[in-house]
Each structure stands twice: as structure tokens, then as C-alpha cells.
PDB file of C-alpha atoms in Angstrom:
ATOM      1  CA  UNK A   1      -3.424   3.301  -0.249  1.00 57.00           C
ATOM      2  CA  UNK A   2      -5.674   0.044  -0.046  1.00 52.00           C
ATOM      3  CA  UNK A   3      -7.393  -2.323   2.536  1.00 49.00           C
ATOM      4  CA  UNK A   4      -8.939  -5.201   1.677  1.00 45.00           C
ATOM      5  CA  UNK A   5     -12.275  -5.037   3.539  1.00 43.00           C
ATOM      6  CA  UNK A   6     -15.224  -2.939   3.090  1.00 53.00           C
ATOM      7  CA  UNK A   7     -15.179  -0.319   5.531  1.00 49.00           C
ATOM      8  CA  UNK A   8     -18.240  -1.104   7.521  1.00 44.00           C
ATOM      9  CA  UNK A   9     -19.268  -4.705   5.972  1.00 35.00           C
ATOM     10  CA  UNK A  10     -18.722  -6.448   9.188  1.00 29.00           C
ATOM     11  CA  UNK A  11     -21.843  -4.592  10.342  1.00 30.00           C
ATOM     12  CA  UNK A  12     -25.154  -6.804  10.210  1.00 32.00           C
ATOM     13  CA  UNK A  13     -27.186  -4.315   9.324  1.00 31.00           C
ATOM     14  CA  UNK A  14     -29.961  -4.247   6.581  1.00 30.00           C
ATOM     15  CA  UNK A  15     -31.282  -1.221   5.043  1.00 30.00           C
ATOM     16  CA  UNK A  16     -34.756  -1.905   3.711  1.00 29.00           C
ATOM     17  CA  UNK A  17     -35.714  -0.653   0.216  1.00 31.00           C
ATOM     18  CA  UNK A  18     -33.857  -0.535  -3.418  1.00 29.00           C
ATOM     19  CA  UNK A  19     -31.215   1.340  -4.269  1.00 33.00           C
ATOM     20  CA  UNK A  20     -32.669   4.584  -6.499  1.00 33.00           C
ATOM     21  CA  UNK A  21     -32.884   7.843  -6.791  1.00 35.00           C
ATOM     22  CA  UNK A  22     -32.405  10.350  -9.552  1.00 35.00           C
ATOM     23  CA  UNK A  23     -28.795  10.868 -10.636  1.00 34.00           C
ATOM     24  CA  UNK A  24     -27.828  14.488 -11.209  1.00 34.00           C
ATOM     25  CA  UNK A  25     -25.331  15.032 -14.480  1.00 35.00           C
ATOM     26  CA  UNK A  26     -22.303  17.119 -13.059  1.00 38.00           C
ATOM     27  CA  UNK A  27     -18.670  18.169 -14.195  1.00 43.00           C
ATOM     28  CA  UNK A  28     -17.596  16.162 -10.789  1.00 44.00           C
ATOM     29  CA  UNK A  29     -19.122  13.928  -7.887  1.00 42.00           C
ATOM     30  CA  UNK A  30     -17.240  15.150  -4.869  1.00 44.00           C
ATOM     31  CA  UNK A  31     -19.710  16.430  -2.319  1.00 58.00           C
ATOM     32  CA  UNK A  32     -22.523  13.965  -1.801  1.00 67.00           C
ATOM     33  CA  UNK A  33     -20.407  11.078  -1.038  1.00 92.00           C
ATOM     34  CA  UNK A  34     -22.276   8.810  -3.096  1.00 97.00           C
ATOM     35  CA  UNK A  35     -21.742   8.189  -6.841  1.00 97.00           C
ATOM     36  CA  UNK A  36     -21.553   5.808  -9.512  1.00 97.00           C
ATOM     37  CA  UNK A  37     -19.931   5.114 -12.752  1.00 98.00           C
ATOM     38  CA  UNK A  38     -20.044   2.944 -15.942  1.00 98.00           C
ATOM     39  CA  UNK A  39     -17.171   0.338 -16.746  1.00 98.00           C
ATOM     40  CA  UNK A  40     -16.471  -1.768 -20.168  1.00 98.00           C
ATOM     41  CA  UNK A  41     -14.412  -4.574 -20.834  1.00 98.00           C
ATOM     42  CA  UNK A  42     -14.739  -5.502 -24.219  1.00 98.00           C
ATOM     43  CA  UNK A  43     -12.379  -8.257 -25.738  1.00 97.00           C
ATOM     44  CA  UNK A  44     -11.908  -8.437 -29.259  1.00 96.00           C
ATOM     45  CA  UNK A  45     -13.675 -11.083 -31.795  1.00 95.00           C
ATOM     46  CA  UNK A  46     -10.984 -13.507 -30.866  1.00 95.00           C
ATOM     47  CA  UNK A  47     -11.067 -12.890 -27.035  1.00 95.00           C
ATOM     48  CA  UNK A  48      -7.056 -12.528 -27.413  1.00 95.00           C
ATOM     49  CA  UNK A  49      -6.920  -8.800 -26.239  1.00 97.00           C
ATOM     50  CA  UNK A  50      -8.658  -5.828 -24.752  1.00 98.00           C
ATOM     51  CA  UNK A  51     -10.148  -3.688 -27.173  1.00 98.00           C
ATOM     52  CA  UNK A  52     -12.004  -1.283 -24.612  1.00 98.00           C
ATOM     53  CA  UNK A  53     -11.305  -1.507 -20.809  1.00 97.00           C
ATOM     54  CA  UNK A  54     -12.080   0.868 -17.764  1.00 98.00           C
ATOM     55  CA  UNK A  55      -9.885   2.532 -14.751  1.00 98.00           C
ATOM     56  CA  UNK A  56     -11.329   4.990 -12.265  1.00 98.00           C
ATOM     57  CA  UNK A  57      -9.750   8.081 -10.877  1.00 98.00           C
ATOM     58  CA  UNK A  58     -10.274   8.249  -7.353  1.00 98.00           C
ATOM     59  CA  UNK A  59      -9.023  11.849  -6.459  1.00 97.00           C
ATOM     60  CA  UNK A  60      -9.378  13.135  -2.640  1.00 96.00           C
ATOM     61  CA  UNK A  61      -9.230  16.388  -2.788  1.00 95.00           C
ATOM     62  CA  UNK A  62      -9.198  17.105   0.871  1.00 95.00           C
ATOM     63  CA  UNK A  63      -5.844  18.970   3.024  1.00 94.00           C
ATOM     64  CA  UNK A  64      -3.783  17.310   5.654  1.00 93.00           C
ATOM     65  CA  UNK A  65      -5.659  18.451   8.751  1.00 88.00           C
ATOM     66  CA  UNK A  66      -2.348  19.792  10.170  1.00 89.00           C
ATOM     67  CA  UNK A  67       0.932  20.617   8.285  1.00 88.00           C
ATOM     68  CA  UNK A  68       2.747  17.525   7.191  1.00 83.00           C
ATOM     69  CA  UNK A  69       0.316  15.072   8.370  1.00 86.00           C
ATOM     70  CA  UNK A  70      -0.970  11.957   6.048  1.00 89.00           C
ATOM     71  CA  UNK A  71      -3.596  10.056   7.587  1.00 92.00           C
ATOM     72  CA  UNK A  72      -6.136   8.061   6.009  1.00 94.00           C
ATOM     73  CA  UNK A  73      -8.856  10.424   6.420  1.00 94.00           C
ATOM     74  CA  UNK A  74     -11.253   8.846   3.708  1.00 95.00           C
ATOM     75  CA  UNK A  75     -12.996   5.366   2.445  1.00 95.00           C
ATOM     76  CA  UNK A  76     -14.305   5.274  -1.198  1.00 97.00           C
ATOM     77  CA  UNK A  77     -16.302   1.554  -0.782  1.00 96.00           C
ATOM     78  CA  UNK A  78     -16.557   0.266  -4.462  1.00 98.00           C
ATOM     79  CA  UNK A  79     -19.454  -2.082  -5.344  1.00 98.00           C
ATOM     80  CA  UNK A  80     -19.373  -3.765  -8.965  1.00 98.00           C
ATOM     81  CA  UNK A  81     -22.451  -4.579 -10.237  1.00 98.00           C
ATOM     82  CA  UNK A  82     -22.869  -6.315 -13.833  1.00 98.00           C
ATOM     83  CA  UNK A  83     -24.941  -5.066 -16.956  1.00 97.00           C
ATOM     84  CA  UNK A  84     -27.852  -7.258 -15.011  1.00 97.00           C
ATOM     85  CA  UNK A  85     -27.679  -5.390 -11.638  1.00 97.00           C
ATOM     86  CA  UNK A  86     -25.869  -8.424 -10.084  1.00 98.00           C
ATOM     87  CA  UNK A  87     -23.593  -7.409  -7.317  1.00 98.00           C
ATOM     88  CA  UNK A  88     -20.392  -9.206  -7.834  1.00 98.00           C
ATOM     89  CA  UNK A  89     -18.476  -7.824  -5.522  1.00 98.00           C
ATOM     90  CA  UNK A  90     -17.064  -4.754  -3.745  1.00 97.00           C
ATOM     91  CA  UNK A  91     -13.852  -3.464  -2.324  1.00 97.00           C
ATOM     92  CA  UNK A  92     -12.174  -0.429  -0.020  1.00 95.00           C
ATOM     93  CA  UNK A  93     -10.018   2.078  -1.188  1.00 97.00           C
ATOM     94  CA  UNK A  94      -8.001   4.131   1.423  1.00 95.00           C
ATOM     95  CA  UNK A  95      -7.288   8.130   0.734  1.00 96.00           C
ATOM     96  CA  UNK A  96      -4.709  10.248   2.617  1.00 95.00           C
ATOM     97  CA  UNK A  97      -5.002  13.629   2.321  1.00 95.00           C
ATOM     98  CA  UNK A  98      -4.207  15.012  -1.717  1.00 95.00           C
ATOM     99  CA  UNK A  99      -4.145  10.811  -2.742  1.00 96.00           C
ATOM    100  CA  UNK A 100      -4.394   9.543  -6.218  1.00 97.00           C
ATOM    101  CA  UNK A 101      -5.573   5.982  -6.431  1.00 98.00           C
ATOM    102  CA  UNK A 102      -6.241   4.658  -9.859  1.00 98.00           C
ATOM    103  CA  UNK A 103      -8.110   1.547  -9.972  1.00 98.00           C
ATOM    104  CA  UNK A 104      -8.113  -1.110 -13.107  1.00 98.00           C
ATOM    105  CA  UNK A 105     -11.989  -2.142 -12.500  1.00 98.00           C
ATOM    106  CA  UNK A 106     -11.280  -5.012 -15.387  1.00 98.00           C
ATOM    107  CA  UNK A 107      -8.022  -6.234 -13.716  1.00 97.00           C
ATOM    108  CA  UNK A 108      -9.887  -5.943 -10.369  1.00 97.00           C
ATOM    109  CA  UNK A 109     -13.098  -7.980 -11.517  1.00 98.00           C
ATOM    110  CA  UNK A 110     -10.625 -10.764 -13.232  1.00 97.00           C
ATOM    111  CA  UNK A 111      -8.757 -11.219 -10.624  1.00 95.00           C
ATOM    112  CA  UNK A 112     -11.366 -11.990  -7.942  1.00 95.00           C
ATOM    113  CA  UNK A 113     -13.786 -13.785  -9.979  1.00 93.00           C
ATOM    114  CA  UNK A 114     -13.594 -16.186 -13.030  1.00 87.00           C
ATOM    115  CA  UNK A 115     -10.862 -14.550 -14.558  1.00 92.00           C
ATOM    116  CA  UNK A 116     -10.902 -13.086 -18.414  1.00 94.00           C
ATOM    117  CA  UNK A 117     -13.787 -15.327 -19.677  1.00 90.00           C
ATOM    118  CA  UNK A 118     -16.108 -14.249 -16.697  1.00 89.00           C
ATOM    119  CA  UNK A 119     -15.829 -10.486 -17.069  1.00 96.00           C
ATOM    120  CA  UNK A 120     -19.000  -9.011 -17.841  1.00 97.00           C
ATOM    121  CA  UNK A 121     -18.777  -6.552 -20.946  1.00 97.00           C
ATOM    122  CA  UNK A 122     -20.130  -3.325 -19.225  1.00 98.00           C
ATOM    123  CA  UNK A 123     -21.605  -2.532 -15.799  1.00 98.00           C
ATOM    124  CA  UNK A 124     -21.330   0.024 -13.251  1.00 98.00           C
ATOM    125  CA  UNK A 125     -19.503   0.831 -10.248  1.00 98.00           C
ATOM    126  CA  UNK A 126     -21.420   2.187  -7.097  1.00 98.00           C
ATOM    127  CA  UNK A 127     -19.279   3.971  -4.933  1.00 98.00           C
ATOM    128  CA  UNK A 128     -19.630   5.132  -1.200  1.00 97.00           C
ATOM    129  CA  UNK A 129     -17.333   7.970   0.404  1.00 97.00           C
ATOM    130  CA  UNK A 130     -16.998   7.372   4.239  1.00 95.00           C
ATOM    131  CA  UNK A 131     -15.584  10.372   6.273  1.00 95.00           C
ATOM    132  CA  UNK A 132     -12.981   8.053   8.142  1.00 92.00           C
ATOM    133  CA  UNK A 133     -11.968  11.008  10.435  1.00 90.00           C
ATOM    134  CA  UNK A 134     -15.745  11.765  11.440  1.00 90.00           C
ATOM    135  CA  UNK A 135     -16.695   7.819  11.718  1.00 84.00           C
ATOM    136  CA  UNK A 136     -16.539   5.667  14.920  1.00 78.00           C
ATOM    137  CA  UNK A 137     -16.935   2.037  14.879  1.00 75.00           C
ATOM    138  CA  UNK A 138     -20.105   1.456  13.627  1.00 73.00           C
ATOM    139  CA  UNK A 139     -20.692   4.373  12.002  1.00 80.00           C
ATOM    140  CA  UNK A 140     -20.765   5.869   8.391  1.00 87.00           C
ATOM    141  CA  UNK A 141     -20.667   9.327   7.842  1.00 92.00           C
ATOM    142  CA  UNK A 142     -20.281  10.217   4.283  1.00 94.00           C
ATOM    143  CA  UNK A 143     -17.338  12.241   3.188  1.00 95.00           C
ATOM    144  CA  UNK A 144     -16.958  15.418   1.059  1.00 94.00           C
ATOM    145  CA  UNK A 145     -14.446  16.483  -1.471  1.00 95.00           C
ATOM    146  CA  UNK A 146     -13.388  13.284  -2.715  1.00 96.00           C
ATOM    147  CA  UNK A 147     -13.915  12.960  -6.926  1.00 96.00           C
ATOM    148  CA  UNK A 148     -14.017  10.061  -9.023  1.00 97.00           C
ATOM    149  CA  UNK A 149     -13.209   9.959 -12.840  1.00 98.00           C
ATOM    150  CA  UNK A 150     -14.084   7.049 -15.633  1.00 98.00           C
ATOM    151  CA  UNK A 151     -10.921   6.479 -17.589  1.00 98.00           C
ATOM    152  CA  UNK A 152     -11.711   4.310 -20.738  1.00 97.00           C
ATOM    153  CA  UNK A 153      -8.514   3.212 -23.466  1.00 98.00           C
ATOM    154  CA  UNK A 154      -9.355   1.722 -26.506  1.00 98.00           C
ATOM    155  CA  UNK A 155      -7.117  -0.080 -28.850  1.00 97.00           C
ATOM    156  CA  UNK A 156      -5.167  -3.681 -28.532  1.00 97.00           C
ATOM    157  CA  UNK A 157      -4.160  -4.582 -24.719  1.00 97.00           C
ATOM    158  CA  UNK A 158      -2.940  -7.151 -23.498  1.00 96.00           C
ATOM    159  CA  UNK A 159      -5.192  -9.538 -21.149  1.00 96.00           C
ATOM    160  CA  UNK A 160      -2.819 -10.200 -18.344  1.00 92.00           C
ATOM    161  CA  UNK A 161      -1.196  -6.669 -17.798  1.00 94.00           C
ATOM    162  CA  UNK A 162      -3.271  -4.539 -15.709  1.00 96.00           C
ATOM    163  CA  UNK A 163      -0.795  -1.566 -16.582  1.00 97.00           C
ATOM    164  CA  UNK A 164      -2.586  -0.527 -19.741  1.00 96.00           C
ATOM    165  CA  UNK A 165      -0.118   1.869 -21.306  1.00 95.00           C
ATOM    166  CA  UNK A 166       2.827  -0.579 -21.205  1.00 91.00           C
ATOM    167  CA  UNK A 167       4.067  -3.930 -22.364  1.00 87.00           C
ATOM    168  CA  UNK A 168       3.729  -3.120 -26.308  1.00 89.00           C
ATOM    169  CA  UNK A 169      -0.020  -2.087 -25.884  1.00 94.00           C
ATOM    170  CA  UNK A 170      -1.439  -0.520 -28.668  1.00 96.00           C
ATOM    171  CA  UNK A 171      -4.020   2.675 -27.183  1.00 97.00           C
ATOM    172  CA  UNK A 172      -5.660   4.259 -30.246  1.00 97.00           C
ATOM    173  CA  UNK A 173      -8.001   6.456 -28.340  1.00 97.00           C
ATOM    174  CA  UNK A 174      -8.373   7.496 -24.309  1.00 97.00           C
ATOM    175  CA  UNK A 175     -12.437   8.728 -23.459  1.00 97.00           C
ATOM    176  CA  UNK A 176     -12.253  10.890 -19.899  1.00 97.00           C
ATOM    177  CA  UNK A 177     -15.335  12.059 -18.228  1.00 97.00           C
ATOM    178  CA  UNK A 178     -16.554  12.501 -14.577  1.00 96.00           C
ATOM    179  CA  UNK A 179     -18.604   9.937 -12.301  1.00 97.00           C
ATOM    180  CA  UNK A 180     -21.786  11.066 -11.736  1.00 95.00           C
ATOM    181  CA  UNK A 181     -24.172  12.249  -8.534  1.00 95.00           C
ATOM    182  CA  UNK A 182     -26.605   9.595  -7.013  1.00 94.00           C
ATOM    183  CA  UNK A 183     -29.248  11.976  -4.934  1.00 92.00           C
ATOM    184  CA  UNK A 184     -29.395   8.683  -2.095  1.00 93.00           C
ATOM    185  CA  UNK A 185     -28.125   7.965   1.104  1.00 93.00           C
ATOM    186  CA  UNK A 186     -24.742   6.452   1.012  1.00 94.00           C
ATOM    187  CA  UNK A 187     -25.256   4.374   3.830  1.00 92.00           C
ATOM    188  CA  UNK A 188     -28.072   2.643   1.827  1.00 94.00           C
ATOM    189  CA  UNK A 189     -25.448   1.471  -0.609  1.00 96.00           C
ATOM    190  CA  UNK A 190     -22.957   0.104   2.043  1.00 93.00           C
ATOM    191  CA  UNK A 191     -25.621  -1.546   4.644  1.00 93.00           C
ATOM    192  CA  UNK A 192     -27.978  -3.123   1.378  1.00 96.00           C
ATOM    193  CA  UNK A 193     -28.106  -7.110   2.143  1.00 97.00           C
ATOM    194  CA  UNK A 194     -27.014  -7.606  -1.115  1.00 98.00           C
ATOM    195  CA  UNK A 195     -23.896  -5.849  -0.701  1.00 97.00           C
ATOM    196  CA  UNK A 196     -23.402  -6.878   2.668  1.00 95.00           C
ATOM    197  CA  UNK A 197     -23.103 -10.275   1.271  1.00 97.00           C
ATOM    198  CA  UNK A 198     -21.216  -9.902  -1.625  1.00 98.00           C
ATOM    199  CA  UNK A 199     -17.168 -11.065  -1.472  1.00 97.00           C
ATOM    200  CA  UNK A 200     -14.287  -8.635  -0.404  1.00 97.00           C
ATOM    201  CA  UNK A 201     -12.363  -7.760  -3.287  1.00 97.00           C
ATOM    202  CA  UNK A 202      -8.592  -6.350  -3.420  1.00 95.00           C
ATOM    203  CA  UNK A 203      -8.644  -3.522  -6.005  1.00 97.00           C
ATOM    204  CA  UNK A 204      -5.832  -3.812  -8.359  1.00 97.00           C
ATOM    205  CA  UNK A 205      -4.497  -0.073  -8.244  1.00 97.00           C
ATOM    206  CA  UNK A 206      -1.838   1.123 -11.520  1.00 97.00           C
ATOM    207  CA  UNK A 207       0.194   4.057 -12.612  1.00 96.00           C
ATOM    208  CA  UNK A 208       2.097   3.984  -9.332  1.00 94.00           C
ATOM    209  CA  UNK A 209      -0.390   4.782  -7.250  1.00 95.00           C
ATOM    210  CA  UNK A 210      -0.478   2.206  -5.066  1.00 85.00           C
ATOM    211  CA  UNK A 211       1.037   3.596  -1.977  1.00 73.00           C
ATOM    212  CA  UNK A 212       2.984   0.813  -0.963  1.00 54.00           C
ATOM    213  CA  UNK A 213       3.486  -1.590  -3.570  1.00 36.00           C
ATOM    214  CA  UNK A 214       4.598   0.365  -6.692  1.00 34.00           C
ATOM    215  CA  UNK A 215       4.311  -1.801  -9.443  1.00 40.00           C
ATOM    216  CA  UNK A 216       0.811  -4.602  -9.354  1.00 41.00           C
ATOM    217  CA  UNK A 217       1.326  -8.332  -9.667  1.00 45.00           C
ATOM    218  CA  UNK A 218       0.047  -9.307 -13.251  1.00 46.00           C
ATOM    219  CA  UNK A 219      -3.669 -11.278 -13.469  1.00 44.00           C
ATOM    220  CA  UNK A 220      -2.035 -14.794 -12.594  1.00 42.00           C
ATOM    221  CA  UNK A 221      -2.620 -16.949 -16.341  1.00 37.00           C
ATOM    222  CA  UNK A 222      -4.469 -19.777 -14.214  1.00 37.00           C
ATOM    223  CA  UNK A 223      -7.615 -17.462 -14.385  1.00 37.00           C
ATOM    224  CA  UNK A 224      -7.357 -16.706 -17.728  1.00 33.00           C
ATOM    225  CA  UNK A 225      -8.209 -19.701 -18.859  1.00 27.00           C
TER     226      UNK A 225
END
């Protein structure tokens, strides 16, 4: 399930300071509520295909709080920042209980930016989990139990197809690992000017995860170009 505003970005509020801290290497990132991971999307020498792009795994882990009941209950708020610490822009990514949401973070940057020729080869993604059944307006309480994965094919893929492992692609080789710990505030991520200013994406979701449109519209070709 996906909205298409950062959960608390209407807020005018300005956290002072730079985003740090020391980043803690662990199997998963599901109980801090703040996280980050890297993303590639390399073209090949003729910029016709993908030969290395990036999906994330967003994976809430949390139960229905009563029997039969789905309601969004978390926010992960993405921020994409290029290999030169630019923000280019973030997006909101709504979890029901047990939800699988699998984000294409090239797709997603194509889209909403230059298209193909603009993406930046590698970067990371900054991500923010808001507790949506704890938080009032105004508020950001950060969530628990909510894990995030780094999904990286390699091979020949097509530029316009967000769905990676269809349309004729050629995958030679998938890398898996886990997103890792930041030890910082989360609100520090979602309330930093710089973020606060930065453009409301739509995350492109694939693999049918996308609660209620099953099957994503391809990059449109007038941004390819």
C-alpha cells in the first residue's frame, strides 16, 4: 500500500544539526526505526540497458492488532540521496499489518526526475519508520518491527520495465543483504530542512505488491530521452 506524501512533511519544522551517527552492521534493521541502504543503477557502456539496478524489501513484520483487521499501522518515509549527499527526493510507503512492499528505487528515481539519463549510478536510501497507530497529527513516533532488505539483479534489463524479472530480461546474478542500523533519531531524518524541501515522490512498487494496482505503469519513453 502507497501514499504519495511524506508522512509528516507538511510540518514546518527544522531540526538543527547533520544527519550522523554511527551505523551498527546487523542481520536486520527492524527495531530502531531508522535505517538506510545503498542503491545502484548502472547502465551498460551503451546506456541501452540496466546492467545493475536496486529494489528494496520493505517487510512489516508487525500482527493485526485484532483478528482479521488490516489497517495501515506503519509509515516507512524514503529519502534518496545521490553518491554526493544530494537529497533528490523522498516518498511514503504505507504497511498493513504482515505487508510486503517492494520498491524499484531506479524506476522510482526515473520516473520523478530526469528520467534514465539523470539517474545517479549509486546512492543511498535513508529511511524513517513512523508508528502510524501511536502518531497524532503532528507527531512522529518511530515504529518497531518493520525490516528493510537491498535487492540488487545484475545482467541485461530493460530501461523502461520496472518489473525486472520479465519482458525477456536477462538476470545473471541476484546480491541479497539486509539494510543497516543508523544509531539517530528518526525524527531528525524526516524534520531536516533539506528533506523537508525536497519533492514528493510516488514509489514505483513491483512483484505484485502494490496493494491496489497490481501490475505498475511502465517509465513513460518521454523521460527516457
Amino acid at each position: 500500500m502507497t501514499t504519495n506524501k511524506l508522512h509528516v512533511s507538511i510540518i514546518p519544522l527544522a531540526v538543527a544539526g547533520l544527519l550522523s551517527g554511527n551505523i551498527a552492521t546487523a542481520d536486520t534493521a527492524a527495531d530502531r526505526g531508522l535505517m538506510q541502504c545503498f542503491y545502484e543503477c548502472k547502465l551498460n557502456a551503451t546506456g541501452t540497458a540496466f546492467q545493475e539496478q536496486t529494489t528494496l524489501m520493505i517487510m512489516n513484520g508487525n500482527q493485526p492488532p485484532t483478528a482479521g483487521a488490516h489497517p495501515v499501522t506503519h509509515i516507512a518515509n524514503l529519502v534518496f540521496i545521490n553518491g554526493n549527499e544530494k537529497v533528490l527526493g523522498k516518498a511514503a510507503v504505507s504497511l498493513t499489518p504482515r505487508d510486503l512492499d517492494e520498491v524499484n528505487v531506479c524506476a522510482t528515481i526515473a520516473r520523478n526526475t530526469g528520467g534514465i539519463a539523470a539517474l545517479p549510478p549509486a546512492g543511498i536510501v535513508q529511511i524513517a519508520i513512523d508508528d502510524e497507530l501511536l502518531s497524532g497529527p503532528g507527531q512522529f513516533v518511530p515504529g518497531k518491527g518493520v525490516d528493510v532488505a537491498i535487492k540488487n539483479p545484475v545482467g541485461q534489463m530493460n530501461l523502461t520495465n520496472p518489473e525486472i524479472f520479465t519482458g525477456g530480461n536477462r538476470i545473471t546474478a541476484v546480491g541479497k543483504t539486509s539494510c543497516f542500523e543508523i544509531e539517530d533519531e528518526p525524527a531528525r531524518l524526516v524534520f531536516d530542512p533539506e528533506v523537508q524541501a525536497a519533492p514528493v515522490w510516488q514509489p514505483i512498487l513491483i512483484e505484485k505488491t502494490e496493494d491496489f494496482v497490481t501490475t505498475p505503469d511502465p517509465i513513460p519513453t518521454d523521460v527516457i530521452n
